[in-house]
Amino acid sequence: MTTKLLTDDFIDKYPDFPSHMNALGTFVYYRTYSRFLPQKGRRETWKETVRRATDYNVGLGVKHMEKIGYAVDYDAFRKEAEALFDSMFNLRQFLSGRTLWVGGADGGVAEKYPLANFNCSFVNIRSWSDLGDLFYLLLVGTGVGFKCTKEFAAELAPIRTNFTLYNESYDPVAKHERIEHTETREISDTTLEIVVGDSKEGWVEALRYFFAILTDKGSDDYTQIIINYDSVRPNGERLNTFGGTASGPEPLMEMFEGIERVLKNEIDPNLDVLETIDGIYSKVRPVHILDIGNLIGNNVVVGGVRRTAEIFLMDADDYESIFAKYGINGVWNEQQHRKIIEKVRALGLRDIVRMLESLPINDPNARPLHHRRMSNNSIAFTEKPSEAMLDLVFEMMQMEGEPGFVNLEEARRRRPNAEGLNPCVEIILDSYGVCNLTTVNMAGFVEDGNLNVEKLKEAQRLSARAGLRMTLAELELPHWNAIQQRDRLLGTSLTGVKDALAMVNIPDVWQAPLDYEKALLQTLKIIARKEADNYAKELRVSSPLLVTTVKPEGTISQVAGGVSSGLHWSHSPYYIRRIRINAADPLAKAVQSIGWPVFAEVGTAGHNDEAELAKPEIIAQARTLVIEFPIASGATKTKDDVYVPEQFDTYFRFQRHYTEHNSSNTIHVRPDEWGKAQDIVYDGWDDFVGVSFLAYDGGTYRLAPYEAITKERYEEMVAKLAEFDPSILQRFETGEDGDLDGMGGCEGGVCPIR
């Protein structure tokens, strides 16, 4: 039997929050990771969250040793739990955001849904059942990469189109009459009813039944499919396990209706007709799988979880998918459109030229394919593209952000069975693969102008060990669990790197700061790999296939006080960080009561001027509020000082000296730098896995997420910022916290544009 690891006597030595946790960190923590405690009528404190997650993580190691029948050194596990708790409490390192949310939570969510711990996953769509897996992963909160090549689409069973779908009108049954798992009922020789169960499993089962009926030759007679939603809990009812409130059946209805239109090739009138087999069956193409995956993701966004992270990977010659979002993201004009057509013409793609010339680009309502915004779309190159092909891709990215691209050839040099990547492209995965990411905050180890390297090394060891323990969780989907046990992927990430190096006095032995950074990266990589291998032997499990990565670190860097995220530079030595929040959130009401600087979102009641947006009567009308936080980064060089070549130098330095997976990196490209970025990618192709490209913005729009300010303005804002009072938040609490609301990484569906 597992003993309690972190005792009350140990925990009582710590306050609820560390004294150096600033207002931004406190706010983002409460918004994102703090679970509501019904018995106490309030949200958790940072100490309680860290204790819960630490006990869960280290407890996985204890349970594993007990399970395999080896002697358990409980004192050693307790000491490790105490060390990990202390480091996390003091914002020096972190378990994954997913585990901070579900690990050890009441109701046993992490035990019932172990996959909910994992940031990243990937699946090849080679069967209709794989789309059920995608649905399940999104419902438990995992970011999903999915790929459908032309070869995979050809392998998919033909699917029947001679059916009519009927969404039965919603007449909710009493709570005690709801069924949890989906059932099918034959109404007549030609009619089958799918009765949707009221659970994540029930929703996924409904989709699986739907596909099974349409691909099973023995079900050909069922030409009418009725879907009954009466067991689905109504809109607004609390979701007890994951948090948040139910959406009701409407998003699920829209998903099935959308999938019917996809299978009948009615959702995009610009697509070629489907190949038919035996009159009533059709063969879909990758673009149809993209549409179905996006419709599933759209359902999840409003289906109680309220976020989804997807990336779709496509063949380099799958122009239907490459142009699937053409004209949706960007504001197009005829001149830009002709430019793309000429680049396609240069590739000799006459059919694609004809398709593009037929598109009604000047009509903003002509392609209302909003569901396709659910995924980042990237070309998966398996060999180096031609300069002309790369030129086309960069032109499209410059104009509307997509499609992105990844180099699967280099990914497969890093792991031979690489099939794809997660939505933020930092984890290299086989199909049915997952990864749980941990983080060390390098800025947390700066003491009096010096980097405490020994403490940093110890944190990296703890990070690798914590990540390996997450692979001990037995996943609820057996074929996913098999890949997990085989690969045991780790994702030991770093954040605050550039801020840390800006704040320290680099030892004289290192004349060049970049040499010092390179040496630190090499050291931390070796430590993570060595510790992972040694700990695997200690736990009697296989050694992890890959260990180190750099993830976007969007939310964790904010909890740590706004340190530079991942391998990026800070915005400015002093800046305002603006966070958006739903106006109905109790936390939004609390910060207004405390007197923090709050604005209505731009456009509220037709106003764009900041002075107007700060007026109480305008704030009262807003659906979204913007909260301002003053941040001092300590940076001596900022993103405004760094151009494309130096950004790539940093990416390649991390790739060569730290990262075994890939380094998530957003390259900010100025208008005159797109050609240079393209040249660097082409020349450095063999070292390149994938990055995001984003048009550089100097902060010209109102209430931007970041705004550079002077030291004097920073000090003035800090002086006016009242200390956060949790008791005020408690007055507004409703107990309706959501699953990682506002999360800024893979876990939250806000990955870099790709």
Short mmCIF file of C-alpha atoms in Angstrom, two decimals, residues 99-517:
data_model
loop_
_atom_site.label_atom_id
_atom_site.label_comp_id
_atom_site.label_asym_id
_atom_site.label_seq_id
_atom_site.Cartn_x
_atom_site.Cartn_y
_atom_site.Cartn_z
CA THR A 99 -0.52 17.07 -14.83
CA LEU A 100 -0.76 20.29 -12.82
CA TRP A 101 -4.45 20.24 -13.72
CA VAL A 102 -5.43 16.56 -13.44
CA GLY A 103 -2.69 14.94 -11.33
CA GLY A 104 -4.12 13.82 -7.99
CA ALA A 105 -7.36 15.74 -8.55
CA ASP A 106 -10.53 14.73 -6.71
CA GLY A 107 -12.63 12.20 -8.55
CA GLY A 108 -9.60 10.27 -9.77
CA VAL A 109 -9.55 11.95 -13.18
CA ALA A 110 -5.88 11.06 -13.76
CA GLU A 111 -6.57 7.43 -12.86
CA LYS A 112 -9.74 7.17 -14.96
CA TYR A 113 -8.28 9.11 -17.90
CA PRO A 114 -4.48 8.70 -17.76
CA LEU A 115 -4.15 10.11 -21.28
CA ALA A 116 -5.42 13.44 -19.90
CA ASN A 117 -1.91 13.92 -18.48
CA PHE A 118 -0.26 14.05 -21.87
CA ASN A 119 0.41 17.24 -23.79
CA CYS A 120 1.15 15.63 -27.11
CA SER A 121 -0.07 12.82 -29.33
CA PHE A 122 -0.01 11.73 -32.94
CA VAL A 123 -2.03 9.31 -35.08
CA ASN A 124 -1.89 8.19 -38.69
CA ILE A 125 -5.43 7.95 -40.05
CA ARG A 126 -5.31 4.52 -41.67
CA SER A 127 -8.70 3.25 -40.48
CA TRP A 128 -12.02 4.86 -39.59
CA SER A 129 -11.41 3.78 -36.00
CA ASP A 130 -8.38 6.09 -35.88
CA LEU A 131 -10.76 9.05 -36.11
CA GLY A 132 -12.47 7.72 -32.99
CA ASP A 133 -9.08 7.77 -31.26
CA LEU A 134 -8.56 11.37 -32.40
CA PHE A 135 -11.96 12.29 -30.93
CA TYR A 136 -11.15 10.62 -27.62
CA LEU A 137 -7.71 12.25 -27.29
CA LEU A 138 -9.18 15.70 -27.92
CA LEU A 139 -11.97 15.10 -25.41
CA VAL A 140 -9.50 14.28 -22.62
CA GLY A 141 -7.51 17.42 -23.44
CA THR A 142 -4.51 16.13 -25.38
CA GLY A 143 -3.16 18.00 -28.40
CA VAL A 144 -3.32 15.74 -31.47
CA GLY A 145 -1.27 15.59 -34.64
CA PHE A 146 -2.93 13.56 -37.39
CA LYS A 147 -1.77 12.64 -40.86
CA CYS A 148 -3.55 11.23 -43.86
CA THR A 149 -1.47 10.65 -46.96
CA LYS A 150 -2.90 9.61 -50.31
CA GLU A 151 -1.64 6.11 -49.55
CA PHE A 152 -3.43 6.03 -46.19
CA ALA A 153 -6.67 7.32 -47.73
CA ALA A 154 -6.50 4.56 -50.33
CA GLU A 155 -6.27 1.99 -47.50
CA LEU A 156 -9.44 3.27 -45.81
CA ALA A 157 -12.47 1.05 -46.23
CA PRO A 158 -14.94 2.42 -48.81
CA ILE A 159 -17.75 4.24 -47.05
CA ARG A 160 -21.43 4.23 -47.93
CA THR A 161 -23.17 7.39 -49.11
CA ASN A 162 -26.72 6.07 -49.73
CA PHE A 163 -27.96 7.08 -46.29
CA THR A 164 -29.91 9.89 -44.72
CA LEU A 165 -28.97 11.15 -41.27
CA TYR A 166 -31.69 12.30 -38.87
CA ASN A 167 -30.78 14.17 -35.69
CA GLU A 168 -33.72 13.38 -33.44
CA SER A 169 -35.17 16.35 -31.57
CA TYR A 170 -33.71 16.66 -28.09
CA ASP A 171 -35.96 15.58 -25.23
CA PRO A 172 -33.62 15.06 -22.23
CA VAL A 173 -34.39 12.15 -19.95
CA ALA A 174 -34.13 12.33 -16.17
CA LYS A 175 -30.60 12.13 -14.80
CA HIS A 176 -31.13 8.64 -13.34
CA GLU A 177 -32.37 7.38 -16.72
CA ARG A 178 -29.33 8.45 -18.74
CA ILE A 179 -27.18 5.75 -20.28
CA GLU A 180 -23.41 6.16 -20.05
CA HIS A 181 -22.41 4.10 -23.08
CA THR A 182 -23.84 4.40 -26.57
CA GLU A 183 -26.28 1.77 -27.83
CA THR A 184 -27.73 0.93 -31.25
CA ARG A 185 -31.35 -0.06 -31.79
CA GLU A 186 -32.93 -1.43 -34.96
CA ILE A 187 -36.14 0.50 -35.66
CA SER A 188 -36.94 -1.28 -38.92
CA ASP A 189 -35.22 -3.20 -41.70
CA THR A 190 -33.99 0.10 -43.14
CA THR A 191 -33.65 2.24 -40.02
CA LEU A 192 -31.08 2.12 -37.22
CA GLU A 193 -30.97 4.36 -34.16
CA ILE A 194 -27.76 5.37 -32.39
CA VAL A 195 -28.52 6.35 -28.78
CA VAL A 196 -25.63 8.51 -27.56
CA GLY A 197 -24.27 7.79 -24.07
CA ASP A 198 -23.66 10.63 -21.62
CA SER A 199 -19.87 10.39 -21.27
CA LYS A 200 -16.71 11.01 -23.23
CA GLU A 201 -16.66 7.32 -24.02
CA GLY A 202 -20.29 7.48 -25.13
CA TRP A 203 -19.62 10.32 -27.56
CA VAL A 204 -16.67 8.48 -29.09
CA GLU A 205 -18.67 5.23 -29.29
CA ALA A 206 -21.38 7.05 -31.23
CA LEU A 207 -18.85 8.14 -33.84
CA ARG A 208 -17.36 4.64 -34.05
CA TYR A 209 -20.82 3.09 -34.51
CA PHE A 210 -21.60 5.63 -37.21
CA PHE A 211 -18.51 4.76 -39.25
CA ALA A 212 -18.97 1.01 -38.63
CA ILE A 213 -22.54 1.09 -39.97
CA LEU A 214 -21.41 2.90 -43.12
CA THR A 215 -18.44 0.62 -43.86
CA ASP A 216 -19.89 -2.78 -42.90
CA LYS A 217 -21.27 -4.53 -45.97
CA GLY A 218 -23.74 -6.33 -43.69
CA SER A 219 -25.37 -3.00 -42.81
CA ASP A 220 -26.12 -1.89 -46.38
CA ASP A 221 -29.87 -2.01 -45.83
CA TYR A 222 -29.78 0.71 -43.17
CA THR A 223 -30.41 3.74 -45.34
CA GLN A 224 -31.80 5.82 -42.50
CA ILE A 225 -29.66 6.53 -39.44
CA ILE A 226 -31.30 8.25 -36.49
CA ILE A 227 -29.16 9.73 -33.72
CA ASN A 228 -30.87 10.06 -30.34
CA TYR A 229 -29.29 12.58 -27.91
CA ASP A 230 -31.79 12.34 -25.04
CA SER A 231 -29.21 10.92 -22.59
CA VAL A 232 -26.76 13.77 -23.22
CA ARG A 233 -26.75 16.17 -20.28
CA PRO A 234 -28.23 19.59 -21.09
CA ASN A 235 -26.36 22.79 -21.73
CA GLY A 236 -24.99 24.36 -18.55
CA GLU A 237 -24.91 21.25 -16.34
CA ARG A 238 -21.62 20.87 -14.49
CA LEU A 239 -18.97 18.45 -15.75
CA ASN A 240 -17.81 16.87 -12.51
CA THR A 241 -14.62 15.11 -13.64
CA PHE A 242 -12.87 17.64 -15.88
CA GLY A 243 -14.53 20.84 -14.75
CA GLY A 244 -16.59 23.33 -16.73
CA THR A 245 -20.15 22.99 -17.91
CA ALA A 246 -21.81 20.83 -20.53
CA SER A 247 -22.59 22.14 -24.00
CA GLY A 248 -25.71 20.07 -24.54
CA PRO A 249 -26.11 17.99 -27.69
CA GLU A 250 -25.98 20.80 -30.28
CA PRO A 251 -22.20 20.60 -31.04
CA LEU A 252 -22.46 16.83 -31.44
CA MET A 253 -25.43 17.24 -33.78
CA GLU A 254 -23.48 19.74 -35.87
CA MET A 255 -20.52 17.36 -36.03
CA PHE A 256 -22.57 14.47 -37.40
CA GLU A 257 -24.37 16.73 -39.85
CA GLY A 258 -21.02 18.08 -41.04
CA ILE A 259 -19.53 14.59 -41.45
CA GLU A 260 -22.54 13.53 -43.52
CA ARG A 261 -21.90 16.48 -45.83
CA VAL A 262 -18.20 15.61 -46.07
CA LEU A 263 -18.93 11.98 -47.01
CA LYS A 264 -21.37 13.15 -49.66
CA ASN A 265 -18.78 15.69 -50.88
CA GLU A 266 -21.10 18.61 -50.22
CA ILE A 267 -19.10 20.66 -47.72
CA ASP A 268 -16.70 22.21 -50.24
CA PRO A 269 -18.15 22.72 -53.74
CA ASN A 270 -14.65 23.20 -55.18
CA LEU A 271 -13.60 19.58 -54.54
CA ASP A 272 -13.58 16.99 -57.28
CA VAL A 273 -16.21 14.25 -57.11
CA LEU A 274 -15.52 11.13 -55.07
CA GLU A 275 -14.54 7.86 -56.67
CA THR A 276 -17.52 5.51 -56.38
CA ILE A 277 -17.43 1.73 -55.89
CA ASP A 278 -20.45 -0.54 -56.42
CA GLY A 279 -22.67 2.49 -56.78
CA ILE A 280 -23.26 3.17 -53.08
CA TYR A 281 -19.71 3.27 -51.71
CA SER A 282 -17.08 5.98 -52.12
CA LYS A 283 -13.36 6.37 -51.55
CA VAL A 284 -12.44 9.50 -49.61
CA ARG A 285 -9.28 11.53 -50.08
CA PRO A 286 -7.02 13.13 -47.45
CA VAL A 287 -8.88 16.46 -47.62
CA HIS A 288 -12.04 14.69 -46.46
CA ILE A 289 -10.18 13.29 -43.45
CA LEU A 290 -8.91 16.80 -42.75
CA ASP A 291 -12.50 18.06 -42.79
CA ILE A 292 -13.75 15.28 -40.51
CA GLY A 293 -10.87 15.83 -38.06
CA ASN A 294 -11.66 19.54 -38.00
CA LEU A 295 -15.37 18.95 -37.44
CA ILE A 296 -14.48 16.68 -34.52
CA GLY A 297 -12.19 19.39 -33.14
CA ASN A 298 -14.87 22.04 -33.56
CA ASN A 299 -17.27 19.87 -31.55
CA VAL A 300 -14.70 19.53 -28.76
CA VAL A 301 -14.08 23.28 -28.61
CA VAL A 302 -17.68 23.97 -27.63
CA GLY A 303 -18.39 20.54 -26.19
CA GLY A 304 -17.48 21.28 -22.58
CA VAL A 305 -13.69 21.16 -22.95
CA ARG A 306 -13.63 24.50 -24.80
CA ARG A 307 -10.33 24.10 -26.59
CA THR A 308 -8.64 21.84 -29.03
CA ALA A 309 -5.16 21.60 -30.52
CA GLU A 310 -4.72 19.86 -33.87
CA ILE A 311 -2.15 19.75 -36.63
CA PHE A 312 -2.82 17.99 -39.93
CA LEU A 313 0.11 16.65 -41.92
CA MET A 314 -0.24 16.12 -45.67
CA ASP A 315 1.71 14.85 -48.67
CA ALA A 316 3.88 17.33 -50.55
CA ASP A 317 1.76 16.80 -53.67
CA ASP A 318 -1.67 16.85 -51.99
CA TYR A 319 -2.76 20.22 -53.33
CA GLU A 320 -6.37 19.79 -52.23
CA SER A 321 -5.15 19.79 -48.63
CA ILE A 322 -2.40 22.36 -49.22
CA PHE A 323 -5.02 24.83 -50.47
CA ALA A 324 -7.78 23.74 -48.05
CA LYS A 325 -7.55 26.99 -46.06
CA TYR A 326 -6.65 29.20 -49.01
CA GLY A 327 -8.33 32.57 -48.60
CA ILE A 328 -9.78 31.71 -45.17
CA ASN A 329 -7.06 33.10 -42.89
CA GLY A 330 -5.90 36.07 -44.94
CA VAL A 331 -7.40 39.11 -46.59
CA TRP A 332 -6.88 38.45 -50.27
CA ASN A 333 -6.93 40.66 -53.31
CA GLU A 334 -6.63 39.86 -56.98
CA GLN A 335 -2.94 40.87 -57.16
CA GLN A 336 -1.98 38.48 -54.34
CA HIS A 337 -4.11 35.73 -55.85
CA ARG A 338 -2.46 36.09 -59.26
CA LYS A 339 0.95 35.92 -57.62
CA ILE A 340 0.11 32.52 -56.10
CA ILE A 341 -1.30 31.27 -59.40
CA GLU A 342 1.91 32.17 -61.23
CA LYS A 343 4.02 30.33 -58.66
CA VAL A 344 1.79 27.26 -59.08
CA ARG A 345 2.08 27.61 -62.84
CA ALA A 346 5.88 27.63 -62.48
CA LEU A 347 5.62 24.19 -60.89
CA GLY A 348 3.76 22.92 -63.97
CA LEU A 349 0.55 22.20 -62.02
CA ARG A 350 -2.06 23.02 -64.66
CA ASP A 351 -4.96 21.33 -62.85
CA ILE A 352 -4.24 23.33 -59.68
CA VAL A 353 -4.02 26.54 -61.71
CA ARG A 354 -7.50 25.83 -63.09
CA MET A 355 -8.80 25.11 -59.59
CA LEU A 356 -7.35 28.37 -58.22
CA GLU A 357 -8.69 30.40 -61.14
CA SER A 358 -12.18 29.09 -60.38
CA LEU A 359 -12.11 30.23 -56.75
CA PRO A 360 -14.23 33.33 -56.00
CA ILE A 361 -11.53 35.06 -53.97
CA ASN A 362 -13.20 38.48 -54.09
CA ASP A 363 -16.34 37.16 -52.40
CA PRO A 364 -15.70 36.93 -48.61
CA ASN A 365 -18.74 34.68 -48.16
CA ALA A 366 -17.85 32.23 -50.91
CA ARG A 367 -15.89 29.77 -48.77
CA PRO A 368 -17.42 29.72 -45.26
CA LEU A 369 -15.30 26.74 -44.21
CA HIS A 370 -14.76 27.99 -40.67
CA HIS A 371 -14.29 24.48 -39.27
CA ARG A 372 -10.98 24.27 -41.16
CA ARG A 373 -9.53 26.82 -38.74
CA MET A 374 -9.44 24.06 -36.10
CA SER A 375 -6.08 22.68 -37.21
CA ASN A 376 -2.71 24.02 -38.18
CA ASN A 377 -1.93 22.43 -41.55
CA SER A 378 1.58 21.46 -42.60
CA ILE A 379 3.21 19.70 -45.52
CA ALA A 380 5.20 16.66 -44.38
CA PHE A 381 8.19 16.64 -46.71
CA THR A 382 9.98 13.29 -46.95
CA GLU A 383 12.71 14.75 -49.16
CA LYS A 384 14.10 18.20 -49.77
CA PRO A 385 11.62 20.30 -51.75
CA SER A 386 12.58 22.18 -54.88
CA GLU A 387 13.31 25.87 -54.56
CA ALA A 388 10.16 26.58 -56.59
CA MET A 389 8.00 24.53 -54.20
CA LEU A 390 9.52 26.21 -51.15
CA ASP A 391 8.96 29.56 -52.83
CA LEU A 392 5.23 28.80 -53.20
CA VAL A 393 4.93 27.71 -49.55
CA PHE A 394 6.69 30.80 -48.22
CA GLU A 395 4.55 33.07 -50.37
CA MET A 396 1.38 31.48 -48.96
CA MET A 397 2.70 31.65 -45.38
CA GLN A 398 3.62 35.30 -45.80
CA MET A 399 0.11 36.12 -46.94
CA GLU A 400 -2.02 34.01 -44.59
CA GLY A 401 0.18 31.99 -42.24
CA GLU A 402 -0.32 28.55 -43.79
CA PRO A 403 0.47 25.92 -44.85
CA GLY A 404 3.51 25.29 -42.71
CA PHE A 405 5.88 22.43 -43.30
CA VAL A 406 7.99 19.86 -41.48
CA ASN A 407 10.99 17.81 -42.55
CA LEU A 408 10.12 14.17 -41.83
CA GLU A 409 13.45 13.12 -43.35
CA GLU A 410 15.38 14.83 -40.55
CA ALA A 411 12.80 13.71 -37.97
CA ARG A 412 13.48 10.12 -39.05
CA ARG A 413 17.20 10.60 -38.60
CA ARG A 414 16.42 11.54 -35.00
CA ARG A 415 14.16 8.50 -34.59
CA PRO A 416 13.84 5.98 -37.45
CA ASN A 417 10.12 5.27 -36.98
CA ALA A 418 9.04 8.91 -36.88
CA GLU A 419 5.60 9.32 -38.44
CA GLY A 420 4.62 12.82 -37.35
CA LEU A 421 4.66 15.47 -34.67
CA ASN A 422 2.36 17.10 -32.13
CA PRO A 423 0.56 20.40 -32.86
CA CYS A 424 3.43 22.58 -31.65
CA VAL A 425 5.95 20.37 -33.49
CA GLU A 426 8.40 19.84 -30.62
CA ILE A 427 7.80 16.10 -30.13
CA ILE A 428 8.64 13.50 -32.78
CA LEU A 429 6.14 10.66 -32.60
CA ASP A 430 5.18 7.32 -34.06
CA SER A 431 1.49 6.70 -34.67
CA TYR A 432 -0.35 6.15 -31.35
CA GLY A 433 2.51 7.90 -29.55
CA VAL A 434 2.21 10.38 -26.68
CA CYS A 435 4.55 12.51 -24.60
CA ASN A 436 4.32 14.31 -21.26
CA LEU A 437 6.53 17.40 -21.02
CA THR A 438 8.36 18.82 -18.01
CA THR A 439 10.12 22.18 -17.69
CA VAL A 440 13.12 23.74 -15.95
CA ASN A 441 13.04 27.54 -15.60
CA MET A 442 16.66 28.64 -16.01
CA ALA A 443 15.85 32.17 -14.84
CA GLY A 444 14.89 30.68 -11.47
CA PHE A 445 18.52 29.75 -10.81
CA VAL A 446 20.01 33.24 -11.09
CA GLU A 447 21.27 34.29 -7.65
CA ASP A 448 22.97 37.67 -7.13
CA GLY A 449 24.02 37.90 -10.75
CA ASN A 450 25.32 34.34 -10.96
CA LEU A 451 23.81 31.16 -12.32
CA ASN A 452 23.68 28.42 -9.69
CA VAL A 453 24.71 25.67 -12.07
CA GLU A 454 24.69 22.89 -9.48
CA LYS A 455 21.08 23.58 -8.50
CA LEU A 456 20.19 23.84 -12.20
CA LYS A 457 21.72 20.42 -12.85
CA GLU A 458 19.79 18.90 -9.97
CA ALA A 459 16.53 20.37 -11.29
CA GLN A 460 17.26 18.85 -14.70
CA ARG A 461 17.76 15.46 -13.07
CA LEU A 462 14.45 15.82 -11.24
CA SER A 463 12.79 16.87 -14.49
CA ALA A 464 13.97 13.75 -16.33
CA ARG A 465 12.92 11.52 -13.46
CA ALA A 466 9.48 13.13 -13.22
CA GLY A 467 8.99 12.68 -16.96
CA LEU A 468 9.97 9.03 -16.86
CA ARG A 469 7.51 8.37 -14.02
CA MET A 470 4.71 9.70 -16.22
CA THR A 471 5.41 6.84 -18.64
CA LEU A 472 4.49 4.41 -15.86
CA ALA A 473 0.83 5.39 -16.08
CA GLU A 474 -1.09 2.64 -17.86
CA LEU A 475 -3.04 4.28 -20.68
CA GLU A 476 -6.70 3.47 -21.15
CA LEU A 477 -6.36 2.76 -24.90
CA PRO A 478 -4.34 -0.50 -25.14
CA HIS A 479 -2.72 0.16 -28.54
CA TRP A 480 -1.62 3.60 -27.34
CA ASN A 481 -0.31 2.08 -24.11
CA ALA A 482 1.79 -0.41 -26.09
CA ILE A 483 3.59 2.39 -27.95
CA GLN A 484 4.01 4.34 -24.71
CA GLN A 485 5.64 1.37 -22.98
CA ARG A 486 7.86 0.75 -25.99
CA ASP A 487 9.11 4.33 -26.50
CA ARG A 488 8.70 5.98 -23.05
CA LEU A 489 9.25 9.39 -24.63
CA LEU A 490 10.34 12.23 -22.35
CA GLY A 491 10.14 15.93 -23.08
CA THR A 492 12.49 17.70 -20.68
CA SER A 493 12.14 21.32 -21.75
CA LEU A 494 13.76 24.61 -20.76
CA THR A 495 12.31 28.10 -20.39
CA GLY A 496 13.68 31.48 -19.33
CA VAL A 497 16.94 30.71 -21.13
CA LYS A 498 17.54 34.11 -22.71
CA ASP A 499 16.47 36.00 -19.58
CA ALA A 500 18.79 33.90 -17.42
CA LEU A 501 21.80 34.51 -19.64
CA ALA A 502 21.03 38.24 -19.73
CA MET A 503 20.97 38.44 -15.93
CA VAL A 504 24.18 36.56 -15.11
CA ASN A 505 27.82 37.48 -15.02
CA ILE A 506 29.32 35.03 -17.48
CA PRO A 507 32.54 33.54 -16.08
CA ASP A 508 35.75 34.88 -17.61
CA VAL A 509 36.64 31.48 -19.01
CA TRP A 510 33.76 31.95 -21.45
CA GLN A 511 34.68 34.95 -23.55
CA ALA A 512 31.69 34.63 -25.84
CA PRO A 513 28.17 34.42 -24.32
CA LEU A 514 27.04 32.03 -27.05
CA ASP A 515 29.85 29.62 -26.16
CA TYR A 516 28.58 29.69 -22.57
CA GLU A 517 25.03 29.02 -23.73
#
